[in-house]
Coordinates of C-alpha atoms in Angstrom, one line a residue:
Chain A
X271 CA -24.7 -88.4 81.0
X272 CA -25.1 -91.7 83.2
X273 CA -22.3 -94.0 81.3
X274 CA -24.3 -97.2 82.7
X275 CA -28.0 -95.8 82.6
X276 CA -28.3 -95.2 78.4
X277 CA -31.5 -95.1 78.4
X278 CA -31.5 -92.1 80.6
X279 CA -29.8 -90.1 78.3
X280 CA -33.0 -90.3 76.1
X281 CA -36.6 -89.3 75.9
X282 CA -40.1 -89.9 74.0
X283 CA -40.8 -86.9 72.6
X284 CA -43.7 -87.5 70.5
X285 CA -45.9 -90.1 69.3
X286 CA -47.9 -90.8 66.5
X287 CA -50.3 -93.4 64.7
X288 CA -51.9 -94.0 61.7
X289 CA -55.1 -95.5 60.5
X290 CA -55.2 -98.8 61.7
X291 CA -58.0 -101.3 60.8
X292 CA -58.7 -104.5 58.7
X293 CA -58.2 -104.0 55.4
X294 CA -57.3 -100.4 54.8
X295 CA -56.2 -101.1 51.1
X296 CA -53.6 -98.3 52.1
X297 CA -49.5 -98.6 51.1
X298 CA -47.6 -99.2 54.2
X299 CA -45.4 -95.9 53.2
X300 CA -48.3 -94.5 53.0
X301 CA -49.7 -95.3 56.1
X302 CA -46.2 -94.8 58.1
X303 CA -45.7 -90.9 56.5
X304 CA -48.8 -90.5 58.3
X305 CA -47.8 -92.1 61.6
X306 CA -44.4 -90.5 61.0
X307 CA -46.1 -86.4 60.7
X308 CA -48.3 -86.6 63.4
X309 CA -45.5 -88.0 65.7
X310 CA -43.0 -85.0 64.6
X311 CA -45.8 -82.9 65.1
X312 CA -46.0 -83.9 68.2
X313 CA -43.0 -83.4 69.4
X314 CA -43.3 -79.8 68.6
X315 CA -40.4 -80.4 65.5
X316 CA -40.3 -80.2 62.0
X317 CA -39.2 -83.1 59.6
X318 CA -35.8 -80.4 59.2
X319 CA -34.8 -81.7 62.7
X320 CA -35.2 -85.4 62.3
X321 CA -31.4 -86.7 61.5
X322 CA -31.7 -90.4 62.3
X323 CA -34.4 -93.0 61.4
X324 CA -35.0 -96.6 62.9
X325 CA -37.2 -99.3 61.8
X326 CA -38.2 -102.8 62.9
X327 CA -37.8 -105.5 60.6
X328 CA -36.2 -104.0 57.4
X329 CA -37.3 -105.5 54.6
X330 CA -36.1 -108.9 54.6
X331 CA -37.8 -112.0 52.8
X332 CA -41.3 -112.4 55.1
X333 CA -44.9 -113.1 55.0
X334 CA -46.6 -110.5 52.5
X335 CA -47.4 -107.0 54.3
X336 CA -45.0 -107.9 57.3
X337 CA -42.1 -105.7 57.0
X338 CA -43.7 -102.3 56.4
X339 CA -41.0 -99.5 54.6
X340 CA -37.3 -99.1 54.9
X341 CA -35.9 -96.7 56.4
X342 CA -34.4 -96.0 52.9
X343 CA -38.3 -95.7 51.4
X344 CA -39.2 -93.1 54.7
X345 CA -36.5 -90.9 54.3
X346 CA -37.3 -90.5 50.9
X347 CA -40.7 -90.0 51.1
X348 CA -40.3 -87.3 53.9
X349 CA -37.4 -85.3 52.4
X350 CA -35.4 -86.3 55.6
X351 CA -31.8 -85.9 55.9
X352 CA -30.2 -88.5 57.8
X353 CA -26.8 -88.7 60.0
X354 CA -28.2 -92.3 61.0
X355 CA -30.4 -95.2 60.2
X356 CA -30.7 -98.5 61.1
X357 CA -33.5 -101.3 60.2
X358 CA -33.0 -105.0 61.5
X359 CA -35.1 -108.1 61.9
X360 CA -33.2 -109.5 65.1
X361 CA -32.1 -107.2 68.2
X362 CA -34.6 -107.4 71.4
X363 CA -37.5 -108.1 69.0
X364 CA -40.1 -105.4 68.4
X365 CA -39.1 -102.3 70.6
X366 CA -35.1 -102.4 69.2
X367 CA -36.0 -99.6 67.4
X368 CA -36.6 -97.3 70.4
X369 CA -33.6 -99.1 72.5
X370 CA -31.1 -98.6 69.3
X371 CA -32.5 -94.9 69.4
X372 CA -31.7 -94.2 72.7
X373 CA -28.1 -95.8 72.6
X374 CA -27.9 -93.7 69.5
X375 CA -28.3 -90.4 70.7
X376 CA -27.2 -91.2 74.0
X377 CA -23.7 -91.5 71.8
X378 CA -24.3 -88.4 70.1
X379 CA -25.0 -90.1 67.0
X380 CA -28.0 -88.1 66.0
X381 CA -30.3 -85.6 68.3
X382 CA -33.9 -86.6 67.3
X383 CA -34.9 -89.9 66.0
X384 CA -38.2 -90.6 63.9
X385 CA -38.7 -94.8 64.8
X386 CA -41.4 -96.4 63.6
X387 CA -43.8 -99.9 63.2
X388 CA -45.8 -100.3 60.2
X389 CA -47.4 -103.0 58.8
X390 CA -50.3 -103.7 55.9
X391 CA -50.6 -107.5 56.8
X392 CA -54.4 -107.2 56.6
X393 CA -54.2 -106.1 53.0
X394 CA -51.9 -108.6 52.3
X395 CA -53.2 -112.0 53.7
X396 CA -56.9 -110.3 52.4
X397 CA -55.6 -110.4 48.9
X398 CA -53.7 -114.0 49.6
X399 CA -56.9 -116.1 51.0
X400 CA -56.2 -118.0 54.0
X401 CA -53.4 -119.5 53.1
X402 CA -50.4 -118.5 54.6
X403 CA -46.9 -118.1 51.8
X404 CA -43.6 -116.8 52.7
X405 CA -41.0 -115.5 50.8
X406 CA -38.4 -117.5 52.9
X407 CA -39.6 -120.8 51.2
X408 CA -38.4 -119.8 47.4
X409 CA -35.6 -121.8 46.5
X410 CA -35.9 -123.7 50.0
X411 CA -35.8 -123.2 53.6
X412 CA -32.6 -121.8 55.2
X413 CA -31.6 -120.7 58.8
X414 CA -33.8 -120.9 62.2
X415 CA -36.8 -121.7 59.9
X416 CA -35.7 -124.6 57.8
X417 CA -36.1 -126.4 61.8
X418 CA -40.2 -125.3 61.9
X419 CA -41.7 -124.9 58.4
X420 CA -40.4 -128.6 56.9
X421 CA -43.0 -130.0 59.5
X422 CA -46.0 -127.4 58.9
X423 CA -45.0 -125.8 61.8
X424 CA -45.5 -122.3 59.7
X425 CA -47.2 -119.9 62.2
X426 CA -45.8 -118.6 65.5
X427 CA -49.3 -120.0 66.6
X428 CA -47.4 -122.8 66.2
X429 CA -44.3 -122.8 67.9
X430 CA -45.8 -120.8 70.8
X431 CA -48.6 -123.5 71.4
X432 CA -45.8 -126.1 72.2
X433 CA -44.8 -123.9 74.9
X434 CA -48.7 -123.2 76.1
X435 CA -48.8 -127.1 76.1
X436 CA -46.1 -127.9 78.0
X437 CA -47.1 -125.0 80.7
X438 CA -50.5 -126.6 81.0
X439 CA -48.7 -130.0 81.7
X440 CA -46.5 -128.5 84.1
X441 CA -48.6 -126.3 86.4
X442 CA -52.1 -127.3 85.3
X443 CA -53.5 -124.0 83.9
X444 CA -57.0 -124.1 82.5
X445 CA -58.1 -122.5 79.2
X446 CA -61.1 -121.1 81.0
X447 CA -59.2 -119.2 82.9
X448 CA -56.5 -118.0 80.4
X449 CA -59.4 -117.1 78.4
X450 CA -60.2 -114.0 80.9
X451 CA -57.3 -112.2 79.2
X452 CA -59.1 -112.2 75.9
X453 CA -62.6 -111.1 77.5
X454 CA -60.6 -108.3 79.8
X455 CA -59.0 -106.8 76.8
X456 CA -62.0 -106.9 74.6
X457 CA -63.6 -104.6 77.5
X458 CA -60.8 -102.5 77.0
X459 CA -61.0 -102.2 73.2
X460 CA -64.6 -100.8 73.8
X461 CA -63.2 -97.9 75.4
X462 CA -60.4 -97.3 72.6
X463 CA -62.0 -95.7 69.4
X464 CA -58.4 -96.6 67.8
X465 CA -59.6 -100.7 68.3
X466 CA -60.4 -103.4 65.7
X467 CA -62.4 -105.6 67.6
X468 CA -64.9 -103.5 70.4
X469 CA -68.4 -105.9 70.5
X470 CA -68.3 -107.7 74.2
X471 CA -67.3 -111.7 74.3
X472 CA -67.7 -113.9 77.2
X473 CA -65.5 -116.4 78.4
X474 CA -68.2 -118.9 77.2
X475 CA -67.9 -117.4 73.6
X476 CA -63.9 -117.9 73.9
X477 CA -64.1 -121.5 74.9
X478 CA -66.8 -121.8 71.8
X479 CA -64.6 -120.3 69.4
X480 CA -62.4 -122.8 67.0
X481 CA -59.3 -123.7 67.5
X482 CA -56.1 -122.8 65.8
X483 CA -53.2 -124.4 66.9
X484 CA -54.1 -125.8 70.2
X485 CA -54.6 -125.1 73.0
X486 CA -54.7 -121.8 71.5
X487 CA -58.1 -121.2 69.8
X488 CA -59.0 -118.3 67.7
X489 CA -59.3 -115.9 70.4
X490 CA -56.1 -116.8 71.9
X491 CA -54.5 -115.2 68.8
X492 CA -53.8 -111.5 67.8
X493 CA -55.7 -110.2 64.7
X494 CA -53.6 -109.1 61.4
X495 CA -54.2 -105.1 61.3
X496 CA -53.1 -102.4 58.8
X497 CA -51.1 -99.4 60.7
X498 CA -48.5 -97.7 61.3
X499 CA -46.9 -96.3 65.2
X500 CA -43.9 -93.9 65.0
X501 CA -42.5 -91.7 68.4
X502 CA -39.4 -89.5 68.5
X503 CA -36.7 -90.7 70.8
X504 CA -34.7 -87.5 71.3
X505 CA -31.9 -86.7 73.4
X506 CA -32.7 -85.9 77.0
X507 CA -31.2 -82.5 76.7
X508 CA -33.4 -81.1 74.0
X509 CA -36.3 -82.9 75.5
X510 CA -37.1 -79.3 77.7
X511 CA -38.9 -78.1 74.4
X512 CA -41.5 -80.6 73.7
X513 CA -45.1 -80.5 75.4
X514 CA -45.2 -84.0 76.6
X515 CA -42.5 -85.8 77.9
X516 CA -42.1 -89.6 78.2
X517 CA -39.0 -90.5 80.2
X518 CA -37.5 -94.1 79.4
X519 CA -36.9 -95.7 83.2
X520 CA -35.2 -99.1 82.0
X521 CA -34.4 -101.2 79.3
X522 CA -34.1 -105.1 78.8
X523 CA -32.4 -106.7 76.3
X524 CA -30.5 -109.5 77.3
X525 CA -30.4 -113.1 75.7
X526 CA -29.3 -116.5 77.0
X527 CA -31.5 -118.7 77.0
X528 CA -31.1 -120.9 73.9
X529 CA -32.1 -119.1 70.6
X530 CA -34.3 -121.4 69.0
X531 CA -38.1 -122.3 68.6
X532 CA -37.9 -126.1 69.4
X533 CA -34.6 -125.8 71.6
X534 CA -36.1 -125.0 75.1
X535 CA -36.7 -127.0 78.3
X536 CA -38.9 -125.1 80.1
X537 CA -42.2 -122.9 78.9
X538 CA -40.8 -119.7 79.6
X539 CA -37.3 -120.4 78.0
X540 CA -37.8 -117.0 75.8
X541 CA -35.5 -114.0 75.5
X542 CA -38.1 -112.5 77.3
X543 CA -37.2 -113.9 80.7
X544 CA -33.3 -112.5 80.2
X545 CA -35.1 -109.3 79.2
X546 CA -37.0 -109.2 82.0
X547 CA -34.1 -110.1 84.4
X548 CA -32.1 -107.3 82.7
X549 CA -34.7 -104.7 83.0
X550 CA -35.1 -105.1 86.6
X551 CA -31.1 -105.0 87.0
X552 CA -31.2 -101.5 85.5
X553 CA -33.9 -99.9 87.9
X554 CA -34.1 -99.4 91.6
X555 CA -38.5 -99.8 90.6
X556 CA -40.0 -102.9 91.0
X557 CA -42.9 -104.6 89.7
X558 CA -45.3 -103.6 92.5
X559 CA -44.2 -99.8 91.3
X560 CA -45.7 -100.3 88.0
X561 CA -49.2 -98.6 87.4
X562 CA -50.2 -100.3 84.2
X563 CA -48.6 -103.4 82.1
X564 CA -48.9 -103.3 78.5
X565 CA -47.8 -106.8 77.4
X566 CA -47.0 -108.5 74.3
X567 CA -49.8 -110.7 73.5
X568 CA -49.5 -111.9 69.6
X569 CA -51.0 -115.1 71.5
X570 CA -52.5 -114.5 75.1
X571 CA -50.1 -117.4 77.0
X572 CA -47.4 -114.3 75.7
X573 CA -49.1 -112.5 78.4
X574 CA -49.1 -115.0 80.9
X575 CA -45.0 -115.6 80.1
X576 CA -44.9 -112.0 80.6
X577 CA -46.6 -111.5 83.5
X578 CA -44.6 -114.4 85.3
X579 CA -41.3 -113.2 83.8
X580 CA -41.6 -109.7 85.4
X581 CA -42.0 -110.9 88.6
X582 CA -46.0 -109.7 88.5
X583 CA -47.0 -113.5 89.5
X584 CA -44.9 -116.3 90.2
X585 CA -44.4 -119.4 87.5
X586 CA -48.0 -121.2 86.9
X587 CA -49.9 -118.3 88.9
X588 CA -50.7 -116.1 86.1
X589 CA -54.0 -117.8 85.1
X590 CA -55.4 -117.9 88.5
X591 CA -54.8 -113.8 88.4
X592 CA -56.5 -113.1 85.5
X593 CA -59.1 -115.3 85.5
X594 CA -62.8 -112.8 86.3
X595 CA -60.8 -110.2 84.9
X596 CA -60.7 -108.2 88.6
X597 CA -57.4 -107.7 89.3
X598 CA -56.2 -106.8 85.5
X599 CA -59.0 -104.5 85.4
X600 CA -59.3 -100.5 85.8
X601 CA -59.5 -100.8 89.4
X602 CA -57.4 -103.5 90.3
X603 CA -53.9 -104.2 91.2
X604 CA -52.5 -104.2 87.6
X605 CA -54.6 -102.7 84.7
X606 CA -53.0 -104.5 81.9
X607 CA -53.1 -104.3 78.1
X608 CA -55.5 -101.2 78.7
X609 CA -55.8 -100.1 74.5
X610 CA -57.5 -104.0 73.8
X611 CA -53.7 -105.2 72.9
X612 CA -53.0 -107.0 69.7
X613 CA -56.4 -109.5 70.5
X614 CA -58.8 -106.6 70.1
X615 CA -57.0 -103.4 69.3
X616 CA -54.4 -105.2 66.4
X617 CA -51.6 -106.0 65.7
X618 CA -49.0 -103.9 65.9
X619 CA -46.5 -106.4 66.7
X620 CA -45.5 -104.4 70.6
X621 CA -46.3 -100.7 69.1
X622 CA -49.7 -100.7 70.1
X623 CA -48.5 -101.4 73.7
X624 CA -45.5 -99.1 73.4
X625 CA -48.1 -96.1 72.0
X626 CA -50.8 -96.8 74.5
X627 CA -48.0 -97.1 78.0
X628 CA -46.9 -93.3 76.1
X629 CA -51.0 -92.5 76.7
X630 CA -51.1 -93.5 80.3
X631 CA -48.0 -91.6 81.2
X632 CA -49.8 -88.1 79.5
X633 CA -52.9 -89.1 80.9
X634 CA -54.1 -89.3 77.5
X635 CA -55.7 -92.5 77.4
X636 CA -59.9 -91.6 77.9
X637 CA -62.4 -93.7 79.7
X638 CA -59.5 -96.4 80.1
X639 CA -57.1 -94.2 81.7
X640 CA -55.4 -95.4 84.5
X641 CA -55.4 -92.4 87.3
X642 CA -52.3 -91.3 88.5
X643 CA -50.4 -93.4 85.9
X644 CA -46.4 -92.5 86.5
X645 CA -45.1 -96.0 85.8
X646 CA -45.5 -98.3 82.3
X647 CA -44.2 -101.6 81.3
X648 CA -44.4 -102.1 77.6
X649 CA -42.7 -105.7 76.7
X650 CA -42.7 -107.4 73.5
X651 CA -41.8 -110.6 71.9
X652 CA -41.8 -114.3 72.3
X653 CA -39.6 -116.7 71.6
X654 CA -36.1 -116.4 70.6
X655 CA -36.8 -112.2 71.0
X656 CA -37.7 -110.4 73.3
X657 CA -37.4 -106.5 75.4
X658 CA -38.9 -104.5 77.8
X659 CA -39.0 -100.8 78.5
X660 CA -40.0 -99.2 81.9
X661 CA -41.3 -96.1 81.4
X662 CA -41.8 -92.7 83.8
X663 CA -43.4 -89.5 82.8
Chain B
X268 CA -44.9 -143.1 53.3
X269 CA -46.4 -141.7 49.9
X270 CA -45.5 -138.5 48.7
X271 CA -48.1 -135.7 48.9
X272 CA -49.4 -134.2 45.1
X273 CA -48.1 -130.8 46.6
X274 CA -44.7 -130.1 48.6
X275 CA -44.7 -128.4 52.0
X276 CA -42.0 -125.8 52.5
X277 CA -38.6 -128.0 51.8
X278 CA -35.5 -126.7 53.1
X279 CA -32.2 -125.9 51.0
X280 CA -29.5 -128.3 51.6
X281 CA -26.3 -126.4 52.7
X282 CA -22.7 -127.6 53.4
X283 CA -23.9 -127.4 57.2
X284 CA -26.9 -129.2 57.0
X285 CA -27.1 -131.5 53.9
X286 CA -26.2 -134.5 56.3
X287 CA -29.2 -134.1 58.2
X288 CA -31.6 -133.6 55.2
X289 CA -30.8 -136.7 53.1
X290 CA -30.0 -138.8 56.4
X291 CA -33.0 -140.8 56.2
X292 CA -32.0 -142.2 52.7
X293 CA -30.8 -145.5 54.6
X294 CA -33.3 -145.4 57.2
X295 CA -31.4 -143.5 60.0
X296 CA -31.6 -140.1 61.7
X297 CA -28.1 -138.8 62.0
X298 CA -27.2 -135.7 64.6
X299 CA -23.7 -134.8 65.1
X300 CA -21.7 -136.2 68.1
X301 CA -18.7 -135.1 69.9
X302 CA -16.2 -138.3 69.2
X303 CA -14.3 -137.1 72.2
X304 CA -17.3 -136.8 75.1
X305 CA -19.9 -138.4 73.3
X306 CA -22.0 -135.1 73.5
X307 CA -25.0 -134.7 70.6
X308 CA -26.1 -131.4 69.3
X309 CA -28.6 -130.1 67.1
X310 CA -29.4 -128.0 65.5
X311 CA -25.9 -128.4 63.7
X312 CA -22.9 -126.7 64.8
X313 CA -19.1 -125.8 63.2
X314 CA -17.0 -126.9 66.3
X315 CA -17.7 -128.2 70.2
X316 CA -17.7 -125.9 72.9
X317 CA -16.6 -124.4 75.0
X318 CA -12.9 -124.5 72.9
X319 CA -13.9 -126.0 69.5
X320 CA -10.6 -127.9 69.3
X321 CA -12.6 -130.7 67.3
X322 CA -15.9 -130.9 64.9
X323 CA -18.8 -133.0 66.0
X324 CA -19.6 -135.9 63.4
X325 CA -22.9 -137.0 62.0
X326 CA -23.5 -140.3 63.6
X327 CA -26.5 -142.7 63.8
X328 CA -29.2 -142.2 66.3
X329 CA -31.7 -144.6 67.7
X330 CA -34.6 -143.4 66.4
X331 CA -36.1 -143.4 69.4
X332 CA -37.8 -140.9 71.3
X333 CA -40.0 -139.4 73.7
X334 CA -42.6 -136.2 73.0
X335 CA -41.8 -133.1 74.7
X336 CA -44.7 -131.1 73.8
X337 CA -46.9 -131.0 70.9
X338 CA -50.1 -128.8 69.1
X339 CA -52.8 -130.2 67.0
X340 CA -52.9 -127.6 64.0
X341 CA -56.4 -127.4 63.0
X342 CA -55.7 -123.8 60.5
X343 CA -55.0 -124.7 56.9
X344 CA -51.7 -123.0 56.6
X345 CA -50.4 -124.5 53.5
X346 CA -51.7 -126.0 50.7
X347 CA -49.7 -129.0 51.0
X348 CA -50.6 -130.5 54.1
X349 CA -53.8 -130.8 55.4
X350 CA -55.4 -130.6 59.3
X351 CA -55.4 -131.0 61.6
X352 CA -51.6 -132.9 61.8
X353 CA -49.5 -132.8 64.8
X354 CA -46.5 -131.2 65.0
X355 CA -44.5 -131.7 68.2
X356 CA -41.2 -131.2 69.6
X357 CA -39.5 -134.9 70.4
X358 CA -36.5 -135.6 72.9
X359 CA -34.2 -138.2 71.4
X360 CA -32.9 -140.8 73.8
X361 CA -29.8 -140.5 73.3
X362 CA -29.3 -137.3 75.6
X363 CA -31.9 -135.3 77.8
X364 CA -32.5 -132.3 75.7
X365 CA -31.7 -133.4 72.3
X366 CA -34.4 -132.3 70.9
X367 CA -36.3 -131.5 67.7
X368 CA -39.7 -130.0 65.8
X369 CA -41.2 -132.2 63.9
X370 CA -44.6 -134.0 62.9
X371 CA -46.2 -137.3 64.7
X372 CA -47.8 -139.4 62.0
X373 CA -50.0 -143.1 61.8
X374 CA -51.7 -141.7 64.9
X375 CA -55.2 -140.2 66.0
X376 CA -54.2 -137.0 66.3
X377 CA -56.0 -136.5 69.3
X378 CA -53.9 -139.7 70.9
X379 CA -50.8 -137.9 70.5
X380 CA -49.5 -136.7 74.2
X381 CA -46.8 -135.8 76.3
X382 CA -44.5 -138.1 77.1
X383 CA -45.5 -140.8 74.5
X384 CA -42.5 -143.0 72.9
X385 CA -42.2 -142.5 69.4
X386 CA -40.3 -143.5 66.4
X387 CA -39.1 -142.0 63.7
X388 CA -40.1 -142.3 60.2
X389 CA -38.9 -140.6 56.8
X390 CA -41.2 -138.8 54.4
X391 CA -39.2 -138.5 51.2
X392 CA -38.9 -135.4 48.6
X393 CA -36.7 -135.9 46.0
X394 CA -33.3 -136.3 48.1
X395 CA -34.3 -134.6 51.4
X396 CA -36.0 -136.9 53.7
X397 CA -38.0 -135.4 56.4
X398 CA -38.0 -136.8 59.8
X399 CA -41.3 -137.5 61.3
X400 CA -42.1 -139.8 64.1
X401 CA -44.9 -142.2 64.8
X402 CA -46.3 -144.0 68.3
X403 CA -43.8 -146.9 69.2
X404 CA -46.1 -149.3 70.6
X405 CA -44.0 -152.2 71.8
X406 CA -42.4 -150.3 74.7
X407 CA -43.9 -149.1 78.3
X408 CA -44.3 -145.1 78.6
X409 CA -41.8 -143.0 79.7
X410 CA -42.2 -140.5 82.4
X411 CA -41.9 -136.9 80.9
X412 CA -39.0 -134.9 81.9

């Protein structure tokens, strides 16, 4: 057991998804027991050797169809018996699940791990109109929010566009060109029979589309998706069974920058950049190493954040190297958000980018596989969260 | 400023924040200050750092700003407030970085830009009074940060 290296005392063992699409009219239980088989079965195990369960958020007062089942609701819709659980809204946003996992059975805590991302937020806002309610406002605003949704500032479209703005001001990005994002990943998405979106757009289509929050218009922005993603994380030693083995490389986690949505002085003040910083503390790999990217892009200037945080491009050069699409394409120097990501493939809030870095690594990915894929980055988050994992097969 | 037929999201006044709510009841933005170094911070805070060996008090600000960055919301998110508005993140002058989200009214929205000096303004609900700012027109521009 590496004392300082966690993460190396775990292992993806399987993966999983469910349905996913618009509108599914499915439970999210429903849709994560599904996820949750398949990903056992995956892993060559039965449901009798899952002892811990993680989830992210836990069911706390959100937007309708956010928060997907408790752990609680899982374990007893899969007969499971548990020596651990754990469901929280904060930790390094999205992917804490498969970071708590690992510290979890790297401490011996429990031996396989079923974690898992479900949400039914097409269903809900469907049923809801257009208009967005949260279940944070009844009886009045409190904590972080009570800063943001007083104003109408209710979406992270939102708070993230602020940032966007500021970047633009700073380093003079065009839309045009951070518009080749959405186009690239739509070609993607064509390629992934898993996607929501898969008919071709143009960048003239994205700078025709309406806008949102700006700059972001409605192609900057991720599309609300029923589904569910679940993996195993199981302790390293055990891993020697399972068929297809996903080894985790790195994790970052850290936070310094200040927590807030309207406290930051620079556009990439985000957890992210500490996570990023962290990751590449815990790794001898750097970013040149890594085969494919798979990052968070609930809006696309996520991506660009991303891809500057990593060390992939340096601040304000991200837009020049994605516009044409070239060099984040199949062939170029970093295929990136291979599956569509949350613009065209859904949103999975980061599982859709954990699942599909899994794919590359077993080769598993179809006509979008990257060839010789040994190295993934799978980041999510924006804002006040944020984490990376840097994963090996 | 009149009082829209529906309210947007209000938040709940709490022991820690209450001050800041109702503030604009006389007019004035409050934030709490240091009365040792004179340091602002906001969001509020129980103590000053690093050693929290006194409590920062709510004290008067300006009023005066500058904007930080901004977004014109065109989406109709709530039923209360109508696009597109502009919400916008404003740096107080009283300290570089005191800053904080809120809405720029009495403008074009399309006017609103980085940098601008603005005011602020209160936009009452019962006994909260939210802080918006609008264009201050009687002074030069300030260079952005």
């Amino acid at each position: 057991m590496s004392r300082d290296h966690f993460e190396h005392d775990a292992a993806i063992t399987g993966i999983g998804r469910s349905d996913t699409g618009r509108r599914l009219g499915r439970s999210g239980l429903d849709l994560t027991v599904q996820a949750a088989r398949a990903a056992v079965a995956d892993a060559g195990l039965t449901m009798a050797d899952i002892d811990g369960v993680v989830a992210w958020p836990g069911e706390y007062p959100a937007a309708p169809g956010f928060n997907g089942p408790s752990p609680w609701r899982v374990k007893g819709a899969l007969d499971l018996d548990l020596k651990w659980h754990l469901a929280c809204q904060e930790g390094p946003a999205q992917l804490t699940p498969i970071m708590a996992a690992a510290m979890a059975v790297s401490a011996g805590v429990a031996r396989h791990i079923l974690v898992y991302r479900t949400t039914e937020e097409s269903t809900a806002q469907g049923a809801g109109g257009r208009v967005l309610t949260n279940g944070a406002d009844q009886g009045g605003v409190t904590g972080s929010l009570q800063w943001q949704r007083p104003f109408g500032a209710v979406s992270a479209a939102n708070w993230l566009a602020m940032n966007y703005q500021r970047y633009v001001h700073e380093t003079g990005a065009r839309r045009d060109q951070v518009g080749w994002l959405s186009v690239s990943q739509r070609r993607y998405a064509a390629d992934n029979p898993d996607a929501v979106f898969t008919e071709p757009i143009t960048i003239d289509d994205y700078l025709a589309a309406r806008m949102i929050s700006e700059p972001f218009c409605l192609l900057d922005c991720d599309v609300p998706t029923d589904g569910s993603i679940a993996a195993v994380v199981s302790a390293a030693e055990t891993a020697g069974d399972a068929p297809k083995v996903v080894r985790i490389e790195a994790i970052g986690s850290a936070m310094r920058n200040d927590p807030g949505w309207d406290q930051w002085r620079h556009p990439h003040d985000m957890a992210a950049a500490d996570a990023a910083r962290h990751l590449w503390s815990r790794t001898d790999l750097r970013p040149a190493d890594v085969d494919t990217a798979q990052l968070y892009d609930g809006f696309t200037f996520l991506t660009i954040m991303w891809l500057e945080s990593l060390g992939f491009c340096g601040y304000g050069e991200a837009p020049a190297f994605v516009e044409g699409g070239d060099n984040i394409s199949l062939t170029g120097t970093l295929p990136l958000n291979t599956s569509g990501g949350q613009l065209s493939a859904g949103r999975l809030h980061g599982w859709g980018h954990f699942y599909e870095a899994c794919l590359q690594l077993r080769g598993e990915a179809g006509a979008r596989q990257v060839q010789g894929a040994e190295v993934a980055l799978a980041a999510a988050g924006g804002g006040p969260h944020g984490g990376a994992l840097l994963l090996t097969r | 400023m009149t009082v829209p037929a529906l309210e947007p999201p209000l938040p709940r006044l709490t022991p820690e924040t209450e001050f800041f709510w109702t503030s604009g009841a006389d007019g004035r933005l409050r934030i709490q200050r240091c009365a040792e170094t004179g340091r602002w911070f906001h969001p509020p805070r129980p103590d000053c750092p690093p050693y929290g060996t006194c409590t920062p008090v709510p004290t008067p600000v300006s009023g005066l700003g500058t904007v930080y960055s901004h977004t014109i919301n065109r989406q109709p998110f709530l039923p209360a407030i109508t696009p597109p508005y502009v919400i916008a993140i404003v740096e107080l002058d009283e300290q570089e970085g005191l800053q904080l989200m809120t809405r720029i009214v009495g403008c074009d929205p399309e006017s609103v830009h980085i940098g601008q000096r603005v005011q602020v303004t209160f936009e009452q609900h019962g006994e909260i009074h939210l802080p918006f700012f609008e264009p201050l027109t009687t002074t030069d521009e300030k260079a952005p940060a």
